[in-house]
Tab-separated table of C-alpha atoms in Angstrom:
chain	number	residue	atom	x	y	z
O	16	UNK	CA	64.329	65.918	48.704
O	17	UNK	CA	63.884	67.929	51.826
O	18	UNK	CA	66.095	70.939	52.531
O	19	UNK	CA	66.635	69.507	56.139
O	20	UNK	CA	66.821	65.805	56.411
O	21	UNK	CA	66.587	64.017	59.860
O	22	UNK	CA	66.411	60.817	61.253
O	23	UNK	CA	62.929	60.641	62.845
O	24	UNK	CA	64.113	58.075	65.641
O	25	UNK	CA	62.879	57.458	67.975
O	26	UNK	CA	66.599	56.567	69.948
O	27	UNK	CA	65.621	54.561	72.985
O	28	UNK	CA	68.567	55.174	75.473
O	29	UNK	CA	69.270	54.573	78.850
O	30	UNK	CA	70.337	56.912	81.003
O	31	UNK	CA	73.872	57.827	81.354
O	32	UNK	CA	74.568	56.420	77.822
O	33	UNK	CA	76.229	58.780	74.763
O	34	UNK	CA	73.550	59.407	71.679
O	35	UNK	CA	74.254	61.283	69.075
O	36	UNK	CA	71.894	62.649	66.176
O	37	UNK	CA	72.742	63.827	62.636
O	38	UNK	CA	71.045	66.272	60.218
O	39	UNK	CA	71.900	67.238	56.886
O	40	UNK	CA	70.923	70.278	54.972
O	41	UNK	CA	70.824	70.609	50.947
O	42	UNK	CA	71.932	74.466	50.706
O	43	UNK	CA	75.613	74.456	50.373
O	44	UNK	CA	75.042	78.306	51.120
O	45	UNK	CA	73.295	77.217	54.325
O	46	UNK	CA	75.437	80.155	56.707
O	47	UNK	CA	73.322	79.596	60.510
O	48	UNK	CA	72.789	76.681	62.106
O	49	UNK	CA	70.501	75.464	65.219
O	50	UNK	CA	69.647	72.788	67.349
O	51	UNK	CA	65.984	73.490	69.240
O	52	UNK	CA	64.540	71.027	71.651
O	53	UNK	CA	60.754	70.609	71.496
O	54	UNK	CA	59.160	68.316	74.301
O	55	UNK	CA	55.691	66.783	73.753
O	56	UNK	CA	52.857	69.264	72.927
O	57	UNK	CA	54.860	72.172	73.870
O	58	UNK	CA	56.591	75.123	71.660
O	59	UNK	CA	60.501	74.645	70.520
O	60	UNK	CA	62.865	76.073	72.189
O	61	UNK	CA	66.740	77.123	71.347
O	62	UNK	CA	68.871	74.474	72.535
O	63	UNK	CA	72.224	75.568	70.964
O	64	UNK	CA	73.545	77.556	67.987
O	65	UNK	CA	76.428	75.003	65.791
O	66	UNK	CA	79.827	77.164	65.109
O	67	UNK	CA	81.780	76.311	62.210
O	68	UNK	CA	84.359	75.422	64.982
O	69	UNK	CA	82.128	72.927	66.940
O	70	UNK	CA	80.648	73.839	70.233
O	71	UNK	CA	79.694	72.245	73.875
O	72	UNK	CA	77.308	73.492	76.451
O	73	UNK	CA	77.375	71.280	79.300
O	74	UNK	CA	76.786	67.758	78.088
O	75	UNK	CA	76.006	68.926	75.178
O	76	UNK	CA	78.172	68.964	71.500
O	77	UNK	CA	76.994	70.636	68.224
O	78	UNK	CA	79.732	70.070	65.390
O	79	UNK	CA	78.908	71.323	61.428
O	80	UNK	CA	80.922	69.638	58.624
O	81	UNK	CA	79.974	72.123	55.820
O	82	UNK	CA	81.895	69.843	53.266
O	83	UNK	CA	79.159	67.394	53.802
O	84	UNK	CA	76.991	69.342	54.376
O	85	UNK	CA	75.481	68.104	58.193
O	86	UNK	CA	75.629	68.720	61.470
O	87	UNK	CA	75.796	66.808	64.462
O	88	UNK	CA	74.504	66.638	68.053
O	89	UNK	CA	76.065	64.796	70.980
O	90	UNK	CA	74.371	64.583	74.311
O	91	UNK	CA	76.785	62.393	76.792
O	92	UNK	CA	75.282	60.886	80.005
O	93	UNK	CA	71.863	60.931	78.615
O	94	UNK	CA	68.982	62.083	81.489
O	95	UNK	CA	65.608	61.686	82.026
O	96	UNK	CA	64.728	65.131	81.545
O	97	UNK	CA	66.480	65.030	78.328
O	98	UNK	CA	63.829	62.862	76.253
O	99	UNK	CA	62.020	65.537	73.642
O	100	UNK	CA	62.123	65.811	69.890
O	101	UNK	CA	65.503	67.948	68.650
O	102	UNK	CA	65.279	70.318	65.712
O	103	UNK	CA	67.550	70.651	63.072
O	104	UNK	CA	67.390	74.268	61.962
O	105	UNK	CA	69.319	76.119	59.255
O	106	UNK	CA	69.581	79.020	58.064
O	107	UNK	CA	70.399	80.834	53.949
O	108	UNK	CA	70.047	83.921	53.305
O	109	UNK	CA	68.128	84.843	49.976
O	110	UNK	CA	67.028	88.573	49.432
O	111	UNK	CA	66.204	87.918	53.310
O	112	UNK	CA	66.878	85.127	55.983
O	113	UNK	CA	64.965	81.671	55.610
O	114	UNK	CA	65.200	79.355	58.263
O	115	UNK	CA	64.080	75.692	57.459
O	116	UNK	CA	63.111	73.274	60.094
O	117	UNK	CA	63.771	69.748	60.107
O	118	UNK	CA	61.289	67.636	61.093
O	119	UNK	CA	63.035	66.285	64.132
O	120	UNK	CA	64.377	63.497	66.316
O	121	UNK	CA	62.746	62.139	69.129
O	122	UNK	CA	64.573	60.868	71.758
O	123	UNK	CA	63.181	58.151	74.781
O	124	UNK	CA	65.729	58.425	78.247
O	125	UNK	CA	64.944	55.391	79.920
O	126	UNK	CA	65.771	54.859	83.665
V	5	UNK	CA	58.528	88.259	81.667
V	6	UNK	CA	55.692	86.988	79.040
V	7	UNK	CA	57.802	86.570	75.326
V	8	UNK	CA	55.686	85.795	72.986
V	9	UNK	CA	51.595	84.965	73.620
V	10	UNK	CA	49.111	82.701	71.529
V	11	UNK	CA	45.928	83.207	71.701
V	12	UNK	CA	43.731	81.024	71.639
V	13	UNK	CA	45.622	78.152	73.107
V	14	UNK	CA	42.671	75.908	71.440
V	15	UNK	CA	39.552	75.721	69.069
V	16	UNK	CA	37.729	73.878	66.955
V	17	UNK	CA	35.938	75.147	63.915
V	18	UNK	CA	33.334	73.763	61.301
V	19	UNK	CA	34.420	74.123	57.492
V	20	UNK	CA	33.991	77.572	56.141
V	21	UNK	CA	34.097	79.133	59.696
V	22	UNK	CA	36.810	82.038	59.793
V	23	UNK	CA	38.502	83.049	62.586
V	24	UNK	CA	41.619	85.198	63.526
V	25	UNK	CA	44.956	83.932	65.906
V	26	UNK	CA	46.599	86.217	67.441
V	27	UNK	CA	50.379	86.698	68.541
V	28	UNK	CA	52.410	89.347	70.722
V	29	UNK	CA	55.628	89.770	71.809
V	30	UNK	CA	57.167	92.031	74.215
V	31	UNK	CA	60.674	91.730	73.319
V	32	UNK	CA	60.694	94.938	71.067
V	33	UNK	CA	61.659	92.176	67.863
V	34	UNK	CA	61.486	93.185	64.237
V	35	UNK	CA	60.650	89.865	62.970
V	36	UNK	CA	57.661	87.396	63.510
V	37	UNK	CA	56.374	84.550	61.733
V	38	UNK	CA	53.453	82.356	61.239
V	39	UNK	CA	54.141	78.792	61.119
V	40	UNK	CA	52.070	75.252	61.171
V	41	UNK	CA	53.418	71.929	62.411
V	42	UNK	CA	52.233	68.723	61.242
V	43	UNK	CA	53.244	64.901	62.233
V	44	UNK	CA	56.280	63.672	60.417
V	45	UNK	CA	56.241	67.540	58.485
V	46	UNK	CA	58.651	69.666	60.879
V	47	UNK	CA	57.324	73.417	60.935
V	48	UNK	CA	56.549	75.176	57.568
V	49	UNK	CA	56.259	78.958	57.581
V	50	UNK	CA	53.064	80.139	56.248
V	51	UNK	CA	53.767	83.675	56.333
V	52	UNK	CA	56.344	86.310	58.097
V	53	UNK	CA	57.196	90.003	59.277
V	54	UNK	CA	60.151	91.947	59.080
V	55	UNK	CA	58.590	94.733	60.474
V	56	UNK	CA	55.431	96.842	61.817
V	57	UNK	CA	53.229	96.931	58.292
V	58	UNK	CA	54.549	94.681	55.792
V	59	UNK	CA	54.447	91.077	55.457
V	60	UNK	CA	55.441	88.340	53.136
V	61	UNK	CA	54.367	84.572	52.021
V	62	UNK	CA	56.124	81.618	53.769
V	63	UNK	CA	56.235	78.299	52.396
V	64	UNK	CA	52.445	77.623	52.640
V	65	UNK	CA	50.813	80.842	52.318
V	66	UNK	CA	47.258	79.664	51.073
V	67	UNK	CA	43.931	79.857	52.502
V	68	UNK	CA	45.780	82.034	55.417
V	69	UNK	CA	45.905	85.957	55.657
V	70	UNK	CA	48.147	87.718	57.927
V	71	UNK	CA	48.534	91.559	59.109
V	72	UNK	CA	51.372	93.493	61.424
V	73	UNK	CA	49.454	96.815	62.308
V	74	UNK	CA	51.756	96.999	65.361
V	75	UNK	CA	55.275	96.089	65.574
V	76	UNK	CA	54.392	93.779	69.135
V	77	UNK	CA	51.200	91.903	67.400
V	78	UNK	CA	51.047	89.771	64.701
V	79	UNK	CA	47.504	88.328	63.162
V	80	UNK	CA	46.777	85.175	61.247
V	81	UNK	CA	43.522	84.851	59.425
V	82	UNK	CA	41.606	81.863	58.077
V	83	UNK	CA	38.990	83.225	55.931
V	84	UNK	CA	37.225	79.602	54.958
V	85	UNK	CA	38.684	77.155	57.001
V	86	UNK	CA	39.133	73.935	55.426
V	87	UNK	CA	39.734	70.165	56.846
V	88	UNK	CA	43.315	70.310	56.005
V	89	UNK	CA	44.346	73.354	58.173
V	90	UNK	CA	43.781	71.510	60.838
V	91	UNK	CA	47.569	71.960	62.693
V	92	UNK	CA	49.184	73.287	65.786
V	93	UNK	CA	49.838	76.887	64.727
V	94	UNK	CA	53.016	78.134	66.410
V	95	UNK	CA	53.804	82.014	66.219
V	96	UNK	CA	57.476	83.097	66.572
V	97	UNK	CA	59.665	86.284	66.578
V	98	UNK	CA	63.313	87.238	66.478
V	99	UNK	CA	65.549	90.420	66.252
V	100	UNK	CA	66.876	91.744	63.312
V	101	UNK	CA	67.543	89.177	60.974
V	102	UNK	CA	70.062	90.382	58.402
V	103	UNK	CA	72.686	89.826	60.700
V	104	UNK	CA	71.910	85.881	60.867
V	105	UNK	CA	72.557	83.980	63.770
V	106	UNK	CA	69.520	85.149	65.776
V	107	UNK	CA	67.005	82.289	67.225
V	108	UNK	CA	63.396	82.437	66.930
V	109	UNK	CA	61.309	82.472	70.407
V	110	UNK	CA	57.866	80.979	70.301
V	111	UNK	CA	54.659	81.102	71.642
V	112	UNK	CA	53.195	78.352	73.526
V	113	UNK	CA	50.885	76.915	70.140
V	114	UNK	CA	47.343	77.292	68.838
V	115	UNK	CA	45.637	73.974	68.249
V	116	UNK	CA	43.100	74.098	65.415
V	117	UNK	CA	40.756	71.825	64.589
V	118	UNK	CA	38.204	72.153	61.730
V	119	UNK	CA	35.294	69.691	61.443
């Protein structure tokens, strides 16, 4: 089993509509937690950190259920601009900090 | 503002070629790492820094070498390169880890192809 677990998609979408994309994670001592965006052929960048509390940026919602170990993106009133592959990325520490990648999500914003 | 820089953005090599990547960042971070992508594989680390001089194994450490002479550069080697490293090759850093919490910023890739 993989440490971080994604659905690889692809969502096909239309713009303006609500997706949302789950990860979970197999380390119950899992303590940071990221969402990176990666578009096609290029490097991934930070999209948003998750806060035990659930967070929003914009559009954007990260929520972390650490009974159940997953955590959750929402992107509402989907645009064109939006369509890349998400990250799920967490984070244990062990003698040092390990962050594992998920494999990702990749998401299609159609007009 | 530069972050972090790959070089060489591409190359192709022929089996038992060796060559060296190279990765810099201006951000004054103690941590870098090596990592590899692959289709339908995410990013594995192959090796990481926590600072200037000493280096540890990642996830898939073999058949790659790695050195951190100065705290802004970071060097992966391929001493015999082989069919299956062929990969992008993405180098990151980040500030002092032990606190958690701090993302990774990444170069723009290395694509590697060996023949």
């Amino acid at each position: 089993r993989k440490e971080v677990e994604q659905d690889p998609g692809p969502f096909n979408v239309p713009e303006g509509a609500t997706v949302a994309f789950n990860c979970t994670y197999s380390n119950s001592a899992s303590q940071s937690f990221f969402w990176y965006r990666q578009d096609c052929r290029k490097e991934p960048k930070l999209l948003m950190s998750v806060y035990s509390s659930g967070n929003e940026d914009g559009r954007f919602t990260a929520q972390l259920n650490r009974a159940s170990q997953y955590i959750s993106l929402l992107i509402r009133d989907s645009k064109l601009s939006d369509s890349a592959t998400y990250l799920c990325v967490v984070e244990y520490y062990t003698g040092g900090f390990k962050t594992i990648f998920g494999a990702g999500t990749r998401l299609f914003v159609k007009a | 503002n530069a972050g972090v820089t790959q070089t060489p953005k591409f190359r192709v090599l022929k089996t038992g070629q060796s060559m060296t990547l190279l990765c810099a960042q201006d951000m004054n971070h103690e941590y870098m790492y090596w990592y590899r992508q692959d289709p339908g594989m995410g990013l594995r680390l192959i090796h990481y820094s926590v600072g200037e001089g000493t280096t540890a194994k990642g996830e898939v450490p073999d058949g790659y070498n790695v050195s951190r002479l100065k705290k802004q550069n970071f060097l992966l080697g391929l001493e015999s390169a082989a069919p299956s490293q062929t990969s992008v090759y993405f180098c990151a850093s980040s500030s002092t880890a032990d606190a958690g919490d701090q993302p990774q910023h990444f170069g723009d890739g290395t694509r590697l192809s060996i023949l």
